Short mmCIF file of N, CA, C and O in Angstrom, two decimals:
data_model
loop_
_atom_site.label_atom_id
_atom_site.label_comp_id
_atom_site.label_asym_id
_atom_site.label_seq_id
_atom_site.Cartn_x
_atom_site.Cartn_y
_atom_site.Cartn_z
N UNK A 1 -53.58 36.09 10.73
CA UNK A 1 -52.43 36.52 9.97
C UNK A 1 -51.23 36.84 10.86
O UNK A 1 -50.11 36.54 10.48
N UNK A 2 -51.41 37.44 12.05
CA UNK A 2 -50.25 37.70 12.90
C UNK A 2 -49.48 36.44 13.27
O UNK A 2 -48.26 36.46 13.37
N UNK A 3 -50.16 35.31 13.44
CA UNK A 3 -49.49 34.05 13.75
C UNK A 3 -48.60 33.61 12.61
O UNK A 3 -47.53 33.05 12.83
N UNK A 4 -49.04 33.86 11.38
CA UNK A 4 -48.24 33.48 10.21
C UNK A 4 -46.93 34.27 10.19
O UNK A 4 -45.87 33.71 9.88
N UNK A 5 -46.97 35.54 10.54
CA UNK A 5 -45.75 36.36 10.58
C UNK A 5 -44.81 35.88 11.68
O UNK A 5 -43.60 35.80 11.49
N UNK A 6 -45.37 35.54 12.83
CA UNK A 6 -44.55 35.04 13.93
C UNK A 6 -43.89 33.72 13.55
O UNK A 6 -42.69 33.54 13.78
N UNK A 7 -44.66 32.84 12.94
CA UNK A 7 -44.10 31.55 12.49
C UNK A 7 -43.01 31.77 11.46
O UNK A 7 -41.96 31.10 11.49
N UNK A 8 -43.23 32.69 10.53
CA UNK A 8 -42.25 32.93 9.48
C UNK A 8 -40.97 33.57 10.03
O UNK A 8 -39.87 33.23 9.61
N UNK A 9 -41.10 34.45 11.00
CA UNK A 9 -39.93 35.06 11.62
C UNK A 9 -39.13 34.01 12.41
O UNK A 9 -37.90 34.03 12.40
N UNK A 10 -39.83 33.09 13.05
CA UNK A 10 -39.17 32.00 13.76
C UNK A 10 -38.41 31.12 12.77
O UNK A 10 -37.25 30.76 13.01
N UNK A 11 -39.05 30.79 11.66
CA UNK A 11 -38.39 29.98 10.62
C UNK A 11 -37.18 30.72 10.06
O UNK A 11 -36.11 30.13 9.86
N UNK A 12 -37.33 32.00 9.82
CA UNK A 12 -36.22 32.81 9.30
C UNK A 12 -35.04 32.81 10.27
O UNK A 12 -33.88 32.68 9.85
N UNK A 13 -35.31 32.92 11.55
CA UNK A 13 -34.24 32.90 12.55
C UNK A 13 -33.53 31.54 12.57
O UNK A 13 -32.30 31.48 12.64
N UNK A 14 -34.30 30.47 12.46
CA UNK A 14 -33.70 29.13 12.45
C UNK A 14 -32.82 28.93 11.21
O UNK A 14 -31.69 28.45 11.31
N UNK A 15 -33.34 29.29 10.05
CA UNK A 15 -32.58 29.13 8.80
C UNK A 15 -31.34 30.02 8.83
O UNK A 15 -30.24 29.60 8.45
N UNK A 16 -31.49 31.25 9.30
CA UNK A 16 -30.35 32.18 9.35
C UNK A 16 -29.26 31.70 10.30
O UNK A 16 -28.07 31.74 9.96
N UNK A 17 -29.64 31.23 11.46
CA UNK A 17 -28.65 30.74 12.42
C UNK A 17 -27.96 29.49 11.89
O UNK A 17 -26.73 29.35 11.98
N UNK A 18 -28.73 28.59 11.31
CA UNK A 18 -28.14 27.39 10.72
C UNK A 18 -27.24 27.73 9.55
O UNK A 18 -26.16 27.15 9.39
N UNK A 19 -27.66 28.69 8.72
CA UNK A 19 -26.85 29.11 7.58
C UNK A 19 -25.52 29.72 8.00
O UNK A 19 -24.48 29.46 7.39
N UNK A 20 -25.55 30.51 9.06
CA UNK A 20 -24.30 31.09 9.57
C UNK A 20 -23.36 30.00 10.05
O UNK A 20 -22.16 30.02 9.74
N UNK A 21 -23.90 29.02 10.77
CA UNK A 21 -23.07 27.91 11.25
C UNK A 21 -22.52 27.09 10.08
O UNK A 21 -21.35 26.70 10.07
N UNK A 22 -23.35 26.84 9.08
CA UNK A 22 -22.92 26.08 7.91
C UNK A 22 -21.85 26.79 7.11
O UNK A 22 -20.87 26.18 6.66
N UNK A 23 -22.01 28.09 6.92
CA UNK A 23 -21.01 28.87 6.18
C UNK A 23 -19.67 28.88 6.92
O UNK A 23 -18.61 28.75 6.31
N UNK A 24 -19.72 29.02 8.23
CA UNK A 24 -18.49 28.99 9.03
C UNK A 24 -17.84 27.61 8.94
O UNK A 24 -16.61 27.50 8.81
N UNK A 25 -18.66 26.56 8.98
CA UNK A 25 -18.12 25.20 8.87
C UNK A 25 -17.48 24.97 7.50
O UNK A 25 -16.43 24.33 7.40
N UNK A 26 -18.09 25.50 6.44
CA UNK A 26 -17.52 25.37 5.10
C UNK A 26 -16.16 26.05 5.03
O UNK A 26 -15.19 25.51 4.52
N UNK A 27 -16.08 27.25 5.56
CA UNK A 27 -14.82 27.98 5.54
C UNK A 27 -13.75 27.22 6.34
O UNK A 27 -12.61 27.08 5.88
N UNK A 28 -14.11 26.72 7.50
CA UNK A 28 -13.17 25.97 8.34
C UNK A 28 -12.70 24.70 7.63
O UNK A 28 -11.51 24.38 7.64
N UNK A 29 -13.61 23.99 6.99
CA UNK A 29 -13.27 22.76 6.27
C UNK A 29 -12.25 23.05 5.16
O UNK A 29 -11.24 22.37 5.04
N UNK A 30 -12.51 24.10 4.38
CA UNK A 30 -11.58 24.49 3.32
C UNK A 30 -10.23 24.91 3.88
O UNK A 30 -9.18 24.54 3.34
N UNK A 31 -10.24 25.64 4.97
CA UNK A 31 -9.00 26.07 5.62
C UNK A 31 -8.19 24.87 6.09
O UNK A 31 -6.97 24.80 5.88
N UNK A 32 -8.86 23.91 6.71
CA UNK A 32 -8.16 22.72 7.21
C UNK A 32 -7.56 21.91 6.05
O UNK A 32 -6.44 21.39 6.19
N UNK A 33 -8.25 21.84 4.94
CA UNK A 33 -7.70 21.13 3.79
C UNK A 33 -6.48 21.86 3.22
O UNK A 33 -5.47 21.22 2.89
N UNK A 34 -6.54 23.18 3.15
CA UNK A 34 -5.38 23.96 2.68
C UNK A 34 -4.23 23.82 3.66
O UNK A 34 -3.07 23.67 3.26
N UNK A 35 -4.54 23.85 4.93
CA UNK A 35 -3.52 23.68 5.97
C UNK A 35 -2.88 22.30 5.85
O UNK A 35 -1.68 22.14 6.08
N UNK A 36 -3.67 21.32 5.46
CA UNK A 36 -3.18 19.97 5.30
C UNK A 36 -2.42 19.74 4.00
O UNK A 36 -1.94 18.65 3.75
N UNK A 37 -2.32 20.78 3.16
CA UNK A 37 -1.50 20.66 1.96
C UNK A 37 -2.25 20.62 0.64
O UNK A 37 -1.64 20.37 -0.39
N UNK A 38 -3.56 20.85 0.64
CA UNK A 38 -4.29 20.88 -0.62
C UNK A 38 -3.76 22.03 -1.48
O UNK A 38 -3.81 23.19 -1.05
N UNK A 39 -3.24 21.73 -2.66
CA UNK A 39 -2.69 22.80 -3.52
C UNK A 39 -3.76 23.78 -3.95
O UNK A 39 -4.93 23.41 -4.15
N UNK A 40 -3.39 25.04 -4.12
CA UNK A 40 -4.33 26.09 -4.52
C UNK A 40 -5.04 25.73 -5.82
O UNK A 40 -6.21 26.06 -6.01
N UNK A 41 -4.35 25.07 -6.73
CA UNK A 41 -4.96 24.70 -8.02
C UNK A 41 -5.99 23.59 -7.88
O UNK A 41 -6.70 23.28 -8.83
N UNK A 42 -6.11 23.00 -6.70
CA UNK A 42 -7.04 21.89 -6.48
C UNK A 42 -8.12 22.20 -5.44
O UNK A 42 -8.77 21.30 -4.93
N UNK A 43 -8.32 23.48 -5.12
CA UNK A 43 -9.31 23.81 -4.09
C UNK A 43 -10.72 23.42 -4.48
O UNK A 43 -11.58 23.28 -3.62
N UNK A 44 -10.96 23.23 -5.78
CA UNK A 44 -12.30 22.79 -6.20
C UNK A 44 -12.63 21.41 -5.62
O UNK A 44 -13.79 21.06 -5.46
N UNK A 45 -11.61 20.65 -5.26
CA UNK A 45 -11.86 19.33 -4.67
C UNK A 45 -12.48 19.46 -3.27
O UNK A 45 -13.28 18.62 -2.86
N UNK A 46 -12.12 20.52 -2.55
CA UNK A 46 -12.76 20.73 -1.24
C UNK A 46 -14.22 21.10 -1.43
O UNK A 46 -15.08 20.64 -0.67
N UNK A 47 -14.52 21.92 -2.45
CA UNK A 47 -15.92 22.27 -2.72
C UNK A 47 -16.71 21.03 -3.12
O UNK A 47 -17.85 20.85 -2.69
N UNK A 48 -16.10 20.16 -3.91
CA UNK A 48 -16.76 18.91 -4.30
C UNK A 48 -17.08 18.07 -3.07
O UNK A 48 -18.20 17.57 -2.92
N UNK A 49 -16.13 17.92 -2.17
CA UNK A 49 -16.34 17.15 -0.95
C UNK A 49 -17.41 17.79 -0.06
O UNK A 49 -18.27 17.09 0.52
N UNK A 50 -17.37 19.10 0.05
CA UNK A 50 -18.36 19.82 0.86
C UNK A 50 -19.76 19.65 0.29
O UNK A 50 -20.71 19.33 1.01
N UNK A 51 -19.90 19.85 -1.02
CA UNK A 51 -21.22 19.75 -1.63
C UNK A 51 -21.77 18.32 -1.57
O UNK A 51 -22.96 18.12 -1.33
N UNK A 52 -20.92 17.33 -1.78
CA UNK A 52 -21.38 15.94 -1.72
C UNK A 52 -21.79 15.56 -0.29
O UNK A 52 -22.86 14.98 -0.08
N UNK A 53 -20.96 15.90 0.69
CA UNK A 53 -21.29 15.55 2.07
C UNK A 53 -22.48 16.35 2.58
O UNK A 53 -23.32 15.81 3.31
N UNK A 54 -22.59 17.61 2.19
CA UNK A 54 -23.74 18.41 2.59
C UNK A 54 -25.04 17.89 1.99
O UNK A 54 -26.09 17.91 2.64
N UNK A 55 -24.98 17.40 0.76
CA UNK A 55 -26.16 16.82 0.12
C UNK A 55 -26.57 15.52 0.80
O UNK A 55 -27.75 15.26 1.02
N UNK A 56 -25.59 14.71 1.15
CA UNK A 56 -25.85 13.47 1.88
C UNK A 56 -26.54 13.78 3.22
O UNK A 56 -27.56 13.18 3.56
N UNK A 57 -25.99 14.74 3.93
CA UNK A 57 -26.58 15.14 5.21
C UNK A 57 -27.99 15.70 5.04
O UNK A 57 -28.89 15.38 5.82
N UNK A 58 -28.20 16.51 4.01
CA UNK A 58 -29.53 17.09 3.78
C UNK A 58 -30.56 16.00 3.50
O UNK A 58 -31.69 16.07 4.00
N UNK A 59 -30.20 14.99 2.70
CA UNK A 59 -31.13 13.90 2.44
C UNK A 59 -31.48 13.13 3.70
O UNK A 59 -32.64 12.81 3.96
N UNK A 60 -30.46 12.88 4.52
CA UNK A 60 -30.68 12.17 5.78
C UNK A 60 -31.57 13.00 6.70
O UNK A 60 -32.51 12.49 7.31
N UNK A 61 -31.27 14.29 6.79
CA UNK A 61 -32.04 15.17 7.68
C UNK A 61 -33.50 15.28 7.26
O UNK A 61 -34.40 15.27 8.11
N UNK A 62 -33.75 15.41 5.96
CA UNK A 62 -35.13 15.54 5.51
C UNK A 62 -35.92 14.27 5.85
O UNK A 62 -37.05 14.34 6.29
N UNK A 63 -35.30 13.13 5.66
CA UNK A 63 -35.98 11.86 5.97
C UNK A 63 -36.20 11.71 7.47
O UNK A 63 -37.23 11.21 7.92
N UNK A 64 -35.23 12.16 8.27
CA UNK A 64 -35.33 12.03 9.74
C UNK A 64 -36.27 13.06 10.35
O UNK A 64 -37.00 12.74 11.28
N UNK A 65 -36.19 14.30 9.87
CA UNK A 65 -36.86 15.39 10.56
C UNK A 65 -37.88 16.13 9.71
O UNK A 65 -38.37 17.17 10.12
N UNK A 66 -38.16 15.61 8.49
CA UNK A 66 -39.15 16.27 7.64
C UNK A 66 -40.46 16.37 8.39
O UNK A 66 -40.66 15.71 9.39
N UNK A 67 -41.35 17.20 8.01
CA UNK A 67 -41.38 17.97 6.77
C UNK A 67 -40.39 19.14 6.79
O UNK A 67 -39.79 19.45 7.81
N UNK A 68 -40.31 19.77 5.63
CA UNK A 68 -39.34 20.85 5.44
C UNK A 68 -39.52 21.96 6.46
O UNK A 68 -38.56 22.62 6.85
N UNK A 69 -40.72 22.19 6.94
CA UNK A 69 -40.95 23.30 7.88
C UNK A 69 -40.77 22.92 9.34
O UNK A 69 -41.06 23.70 10.23
N UNK A 70 -40.23 21.72 9.64
CA UNK A 70 -39.95 21.36 11.03
C UNK A 70 -38.75 22.17 11.52
O UNK A 70 -37.86 22.52 10.74
N UNK A 71 -38.71 22.47 12.79
CA UNK A 71 -37.62 23.29 13.34
C UNK A 71 -36.26 22.64 13.11
O UNK A 71 -35.29 23.31 12.75
N UNK A 72 -36.16 21.32 13.27
CA UNK A 72 -34.88 20.64 13.07
C UNK A 72 -34.42 20.77 11.62
O UNK A 72 -33.25 21.03 11.37
N UNK A 73 -35.33 20.56 10.67
CA UNK A 73 -34.93 20.66 9.27
C UNK A 73 -34.67 22.10 8.86
O UNK A 73 -33.76 22.37 8.07
N UNK A 74 -35.42 23.05 9.39
CA UNK A 74 -35.17 24.46 9.07
C UNK A 74 -33.75 24.85 9.48
O UNK A 74 -33.03 25.49 8.72
N UNK A 75 -33.34 24.46 10.69
CA UNK A 75 -32.00 24.82 11.16
C UNK A 75 -30.92 24.01 10.45
O UNK A 75 -30.00 24.55 9.86
N UNK A 76 -31.03 22.66 10.52
CA UNK A 76 -29.96 21.80 10.01
C UNK A 76 -30.01 21.59 8.50
O UNK A 76 -28.97 21.63 7.85
N UNK A 77 -31.18 21.35 7.95
CA UNK A 77 -31.30 21.06 6.53
C UNK A 77 -31.19 22.30 5.66
O UNK A 77 -30.25 22.46 4.88
N UNK A 78 -32.16 23.19 5.80
CA UNK A 78 -32.14 24.40 4.99
C UNK A 78 -31.05 25.36 5.41
O UNK A 78 -30.34 25.92 4.57
N UNK A 79 -30.88 25.54 6.71
CA UNK A 79 -29.89 26.50 7.21
C UNK A 79 -28.47 25.98 7.11
O UNK A 79 -27.68 26.46 6.30
N UNK A 80 -28.13 24.99 7.93
CA UNK A 80 -26.75 24.51 7.98
C UNK A 80 -26.30 23.96 6.63
O UNK A 80 -25.26 24.36 6.11
N UNK A 81 -27.06 23.02 6.07
CA UNK A 81 -26.64 22.42 4.80
C UNK A 81 -26.66 23.44 3.67
O UNK A 81 -25.79 23.42 2.79
N UNK A 82 -27.62 24.36 3.70
CA UNK A 82 -27.66 25.42 2.69
C UNK A 82 -26.46 26.35 2.78
O UNK A 82 -25.92 26.79 1.78
N UNK A 83 -26.00 26.64 4.00
CA UNK A 83 -24.82 27.47 4.18
C UNK A 83 -23.53 26.71 3.95
O UNK A 83 -22.54 27.27 3.49
N UNK A 84 -23.54 25.42 4.25
CA UNK A 84 -22.34 24.60 4.10
C UNK A 84 -22.04 24.32 2.63
O UNK A 84 -20.91 24.43 2.18
N UNK A 85 -23.07 23.94 1.88
CA UNK A 85 -22.87 23.67 0.46
C UNK A 85 -22.85 24.99 -0.29
O UNK A 85 -23.32 26.01 0.20
N UNK A 86 -22.30 24.97 -1.50
CA UNK A 86 -22.14 26.23 -2.21
C UNK A 86 -22.18 26.04 -3.72
O UNK A 86 -21.27 25.44 -4.30
N UNK A 87 -23.23 26.54 -4.33
CA UNK A 87 -23.32 26.50 -5.78
C UNK A 87 -22.48 27.61 -6.40
O UNK A 87 -21.91 27.43 -7.48
N UNK A 88 -22.38 28.73 -5.72
CA UNK A 88 -21.62 29.86 -6.29
C UNK A 88 -20.13 29.53 -6.39
O UNK A 88 -19.48 29.84 -7.39
N UNK A 89 -19.55 28.90 -5.36
CA UNK A 89 -18.14 28.52 -5.44
C UNK A 89 -17.93 27.46 -6.50
O UNK A 89 -16.96 27.50 -7.26
N UNK A 90 -18.86 26.51 -6.57
CA UNK A 90 -18.78 25.48 -7.61
C UNK A 90 -18.77 26.12 -9.00
O UNK A 90 -17.95 25.78 -9.85
N UNK A 91 -19.68 27.06 -9.23
CA UNK A 91 -19.77 27.72 -10.54
C UNK A 91 -18.49 28.48 -10.86
O UNK A 91 -17.97 28.40 -11.98
N UNK A 92 -17.98 29.22 -9.89
CA UNK A 92 -16.75 29.98 -10.10
C UNK A 92 -15.59 29.05 -10.41
O UNK A 92 -14.81 29.29 -11.35
N UNK A 93 -15.47 27.98 -9.66
CA UNK A 93 -14.36 27.05 -9.88
C UNK A 93 -14.47 26.34 -11.22
O UNK A 93 -13.47 26.14 -11.91
N UNK A 94 -15.69 26.01 -11.63
CA UNK A 94 -15.90 25.39 -12.95
C UNK A 94 -15.45 26.34 -14.06
O UNK A 94 -14.72 25.95 -14.97
N UNK A 95 -15.86 27.59 -13.96
CA UNK A 95 -15.47 28.58 -14.98
C UNK A 95 -13.96 28.80 -14.97
O UNK A 95 -13.33 28.92 -16.03
N UNK A 96 -13.35 28.83 -13.79
CA UNK A 96 -11.89 29.02 -13.73
C UNK A 96 -11.15 27.84 -14.37
O UNK A 96 -10.15 28.04 -15.06
N UNK A 97 -11.64 26.63 -14.17
CA UNK A 97 -11.03 25.47 -14.83
C UNK A 97 -11.13 25.62 -16.35
O UNK A 97 -10.17 25.32 -17.07
N UNK A 98 -12.26 26.08 -16.83
CA UNK A 98 -12.42 26.30 -18.27
C UNK A 98 -11.47 27.39 -18.76
O UNK A 98 -10.82 27.23 -19.81
N UNK A 99 -11.37 28.48 -18.02
CA UNK A 99 -10.49 29.59 -18.42
C UNK A 99 -9.02 29.17 -18.42
O UNK A 99 -8.23 29.68 -19.21
N UNK A 100 -8.68 28.24 -17.55
CA UNK A 100 -7.29 27.74 -17.49
C UNK A 100 -7.08 26.60 -18.49
O UNK A 100 -6.03 25.96 -18.49
N UNK A 101 -8.09 26.35 -19.32
CA UNK A 101 -8.05 25.32 -20.36
C UNK A 101 -7.80 23.92 -19.79
O UNK A 101 -7.12 23.10 -20.39
N UNK A 102 -8.39 23.68 -18.64
CA UNK A 102 -8.33 22.36 -18.00
C UNK A 102 -9.67 21.67 -18.27
O UNK A 102 -10.44 21.37 -17.38
N UNK A 103 -9.95 21.45 -19.55
CA UNK A 103 -11.26 20.99 -20.00
C UNK A 103 -11.66 19.64 -19.40
O UNK A 103 -12.79 19.49 -18.92
N UNK A 104 -10.79 18.67 -19.45
CA UNK A 104 -11.13 17.35 -18.90
C UNK A 104 -11.45 17.44 -17.42
O UNK A 104 -12.41 16.82 -16.94
N UNK A 105 -10.67 18.21 -16.69
CA UNK A 105 -10.91 18.38 -15.26
C UNK A 105 -12.23 19.12 -15.01
O UNK A 105 -12.98 18.78 -14.09
N UNK A 106 -12.52 20.11 -15.84
CA UNK A 106 -13.78 20.87 -15.71
C UNK A 106 -14.98 19.97 -15.95
O UNK A 106 -15.96 20.01 -15.19
N UNK A 107 -14.93 19.15 -16.98
CA UNK A 107 -16.05 18.25 -17.29
C UNK A 107 -16.20 17.21 -16.16
O UNK A 107 -17.33 16.92 -15.73
N UNK A 108 -15.10 16.66 -15.69
CA UNK A 108 -15.17 15.71 -14.58
C UNK A 108 -15.77 16.37 -13.34
O UNK A 108 -16.60 15.77 -12.65
N UNK A 109 -15.36 17.61 -13.08
CA UNK A 109 -15.87 18.35 -11.92
C UNK A 109 -17.38 18.58 -12.07
O UNK A 109 -18.13 18.41 -11.11
N UNK A 110 -17.81 18.94 -13.26
CA UNK A 110 -19.23 19.16 -13.52
C UNK A 110 -20.02 17.88 -13.26
O UNK A 110 -21.01 17.89 -12.52
N UNK A 111 -19.59 16.79 -13.85
CA UNK A 111 -20.32 15.53 -13.73
C UNK A 111 -20.28 14.98 -12.30
O UNK A 111 -21.30 14.51 -11.78
N UNK A 112 -19.12 15.04 -11.67
CA UNK A 112 -19.02 14.56 -10.30
C UNK A 112 -19.83 15.41 -9.33
O UNK A 112 -20.46 14.88 -8.41
N UNK A 113 -19.83 16.72 -9.52
CA UNK A 113 -20.58 17.61 -8.63
C UNK A 113 -22.06 17.30 -8.67
O UNK A 113 -22.71 17.17 -7.63
N UNK A 114 -22.61 17.18 -9.87
CA UNK A 114 -24.04 16.88 -9.99
C UNK A 114 -24.32 15.46 -9.51
O UNK A 114 -25.24 15.23 -8.72
N UNK A 115 -23.53 14.51 -9.97
CA UNK A 115 -23.75 13.11 -9.60
C UNK A 115 -23.63 12.86 -8.11
O UNK A 115 -24.48 12.20 -7.51
N UNK A 116 -22.56 13.38 -7.52
CA UNK A 116 -22.36 13.16 -6.08
C UNK A 116 -23.34 13.96 -5.24
O UNK A 116 -23.75 13.52 -4.17
N UNK A 117 -23.73 15.15 -5.73
CA UNK A 117 -24.70 15.95 -4.99
C UNK A 117 -26.06 15.28 -4.93
O UNK A 117 -26.63 15.05 -3.85
N UNK A 118 -26.59 14.92 -6.10
CA UNK A 118 -27.90 14.26 -6.14
C UNK A 118 -27.80 12.85 -5.55
O UNK A 118 -28.66 12.44 -4.76
N UNK A 119 -26.75 12.13 -5.92
CA UNK A 119 -26.56 10.79 -5.37
C UNK A 119 -26.41 10.81 -3.86
O UNK A 119 -26.93 9.93 -3.17
N UNK A 120 -25.69 11.79 -3.34
CA UNK A 120 -25.53 11.91 -1.90
C UNK A 120 -26.84 12.16 -1.20
O UNK A 120 -27.13 11.56 -0.15
N UNK A 121 -27.68 13.02 -1.78
CA UNK A 121 -28.98 13.29 -1.18
C UNK A 121 -29.83 12.02 -1.15
O UNK A 121 -30.40 11.67 -0.12
N UNK A 122 -29.85 11.30 -2.27
CA UNK A 122 -30.62 10.05 -2.34
C UNK A 122 -30.07 9.02 -1.35
O UNK A 122 -30.83 8.34 -0.65
N UNK A 123 -28.75 8.91 -1.25
CA UNK A 123 -28.13 7.98 -0.31
C UNK A 123 -28.46 8.35 1.13
O UNK A 123 -28.78 7.49 1.95
N UNK A 124 -28.41 9.64 1.45
CA UNK A 124 -28.77 10.08 2.80
C UNK A 124 -30.21 9.75 3.13
O UNK A 124 -30.53 9.28 4.24
N UNK A 125 -31.10 9.97 2.16
CA UNK A 125 -32.51 9.65 2.33
C UNK A 125 -32.68 8.15 2.58
O UNK A 125 -33.41 7.73 3.46
N UNK A 126 -31.97 7.34 1.78
CA UNK A 126 -32.09 5.88 1.90
C UNK A 126 -31.54 5.38 3.24
O UNK A 126 -32.17 4.55 3.90
N UNK A 127 -30.41 5.92 3.65
CA UNK A 127 -29.80 5.48 4.93
C UNK A 127 -30.73 5.84 6.10
O UNK A 127 -30.90 5.05 7.02
N UNK A 128 -31.34 7.00 6.05
CA UNK A 128 -32.24 7.42 7.13
C UNK A 128 -33.46 6.54 7.20
O UNK A 128 -34.02 6.33 8.28
N UNK A 129 -33.87 5.97 6.07
CA UNK A 129 -35.06 5.13 6.05
C UNK A 129 -34.84 3.71 6.53
O UNK A 129 -35.77 2.99 6.84
N UNK A 130 -33.59 3.30 6.65
CA UNK A 130 -33.28 1.92 7.07
C UNK A 130 -33.75 1.63 8.49
O UNK A 130 -34.18 0.53 8.77
N UNK A 131 -33.64 2.61 9.37
CA UNK A 131 -34.03 2.39 10.76
C UNK A 131 -35.50 2.61 11.01
O UNK A 131 -36.00 2.32 12.07
N UNK A 132 -36.20 3.13 10.01
CA UNK A 132 -37.62 3.46 10.20
C UNK A 132 -38.51 2.25 10.06
O UNK A 132 -38.20 1.26 9.51
#
């Protein structure tokens, strides 16, 4: 049993470090887009890009470095991609679009977020398998 705790603490450290790096990268990405002129009313587009690219990367990483409990996937897949992508920001932005009565944009955001997220993961998985 002591080995299980040591292994779990090691996994926790990898996921936590990767998550911190991913969260910082998400914030930097959003900042750079705002700096580049992304209007405040369109910040949900940065979240869409982040979630789609993070899902693509996660699919690629799982195929390259799986299983899920490998050190590479714990840090990069669960940690970095988990910190980089954000369901909470997506949810908040979707609700704000609804509250601002931007219904068509909200529905498009909902469909694109799910489609690009899942599609990105599948695409990443497929691309990683081409060289195998």
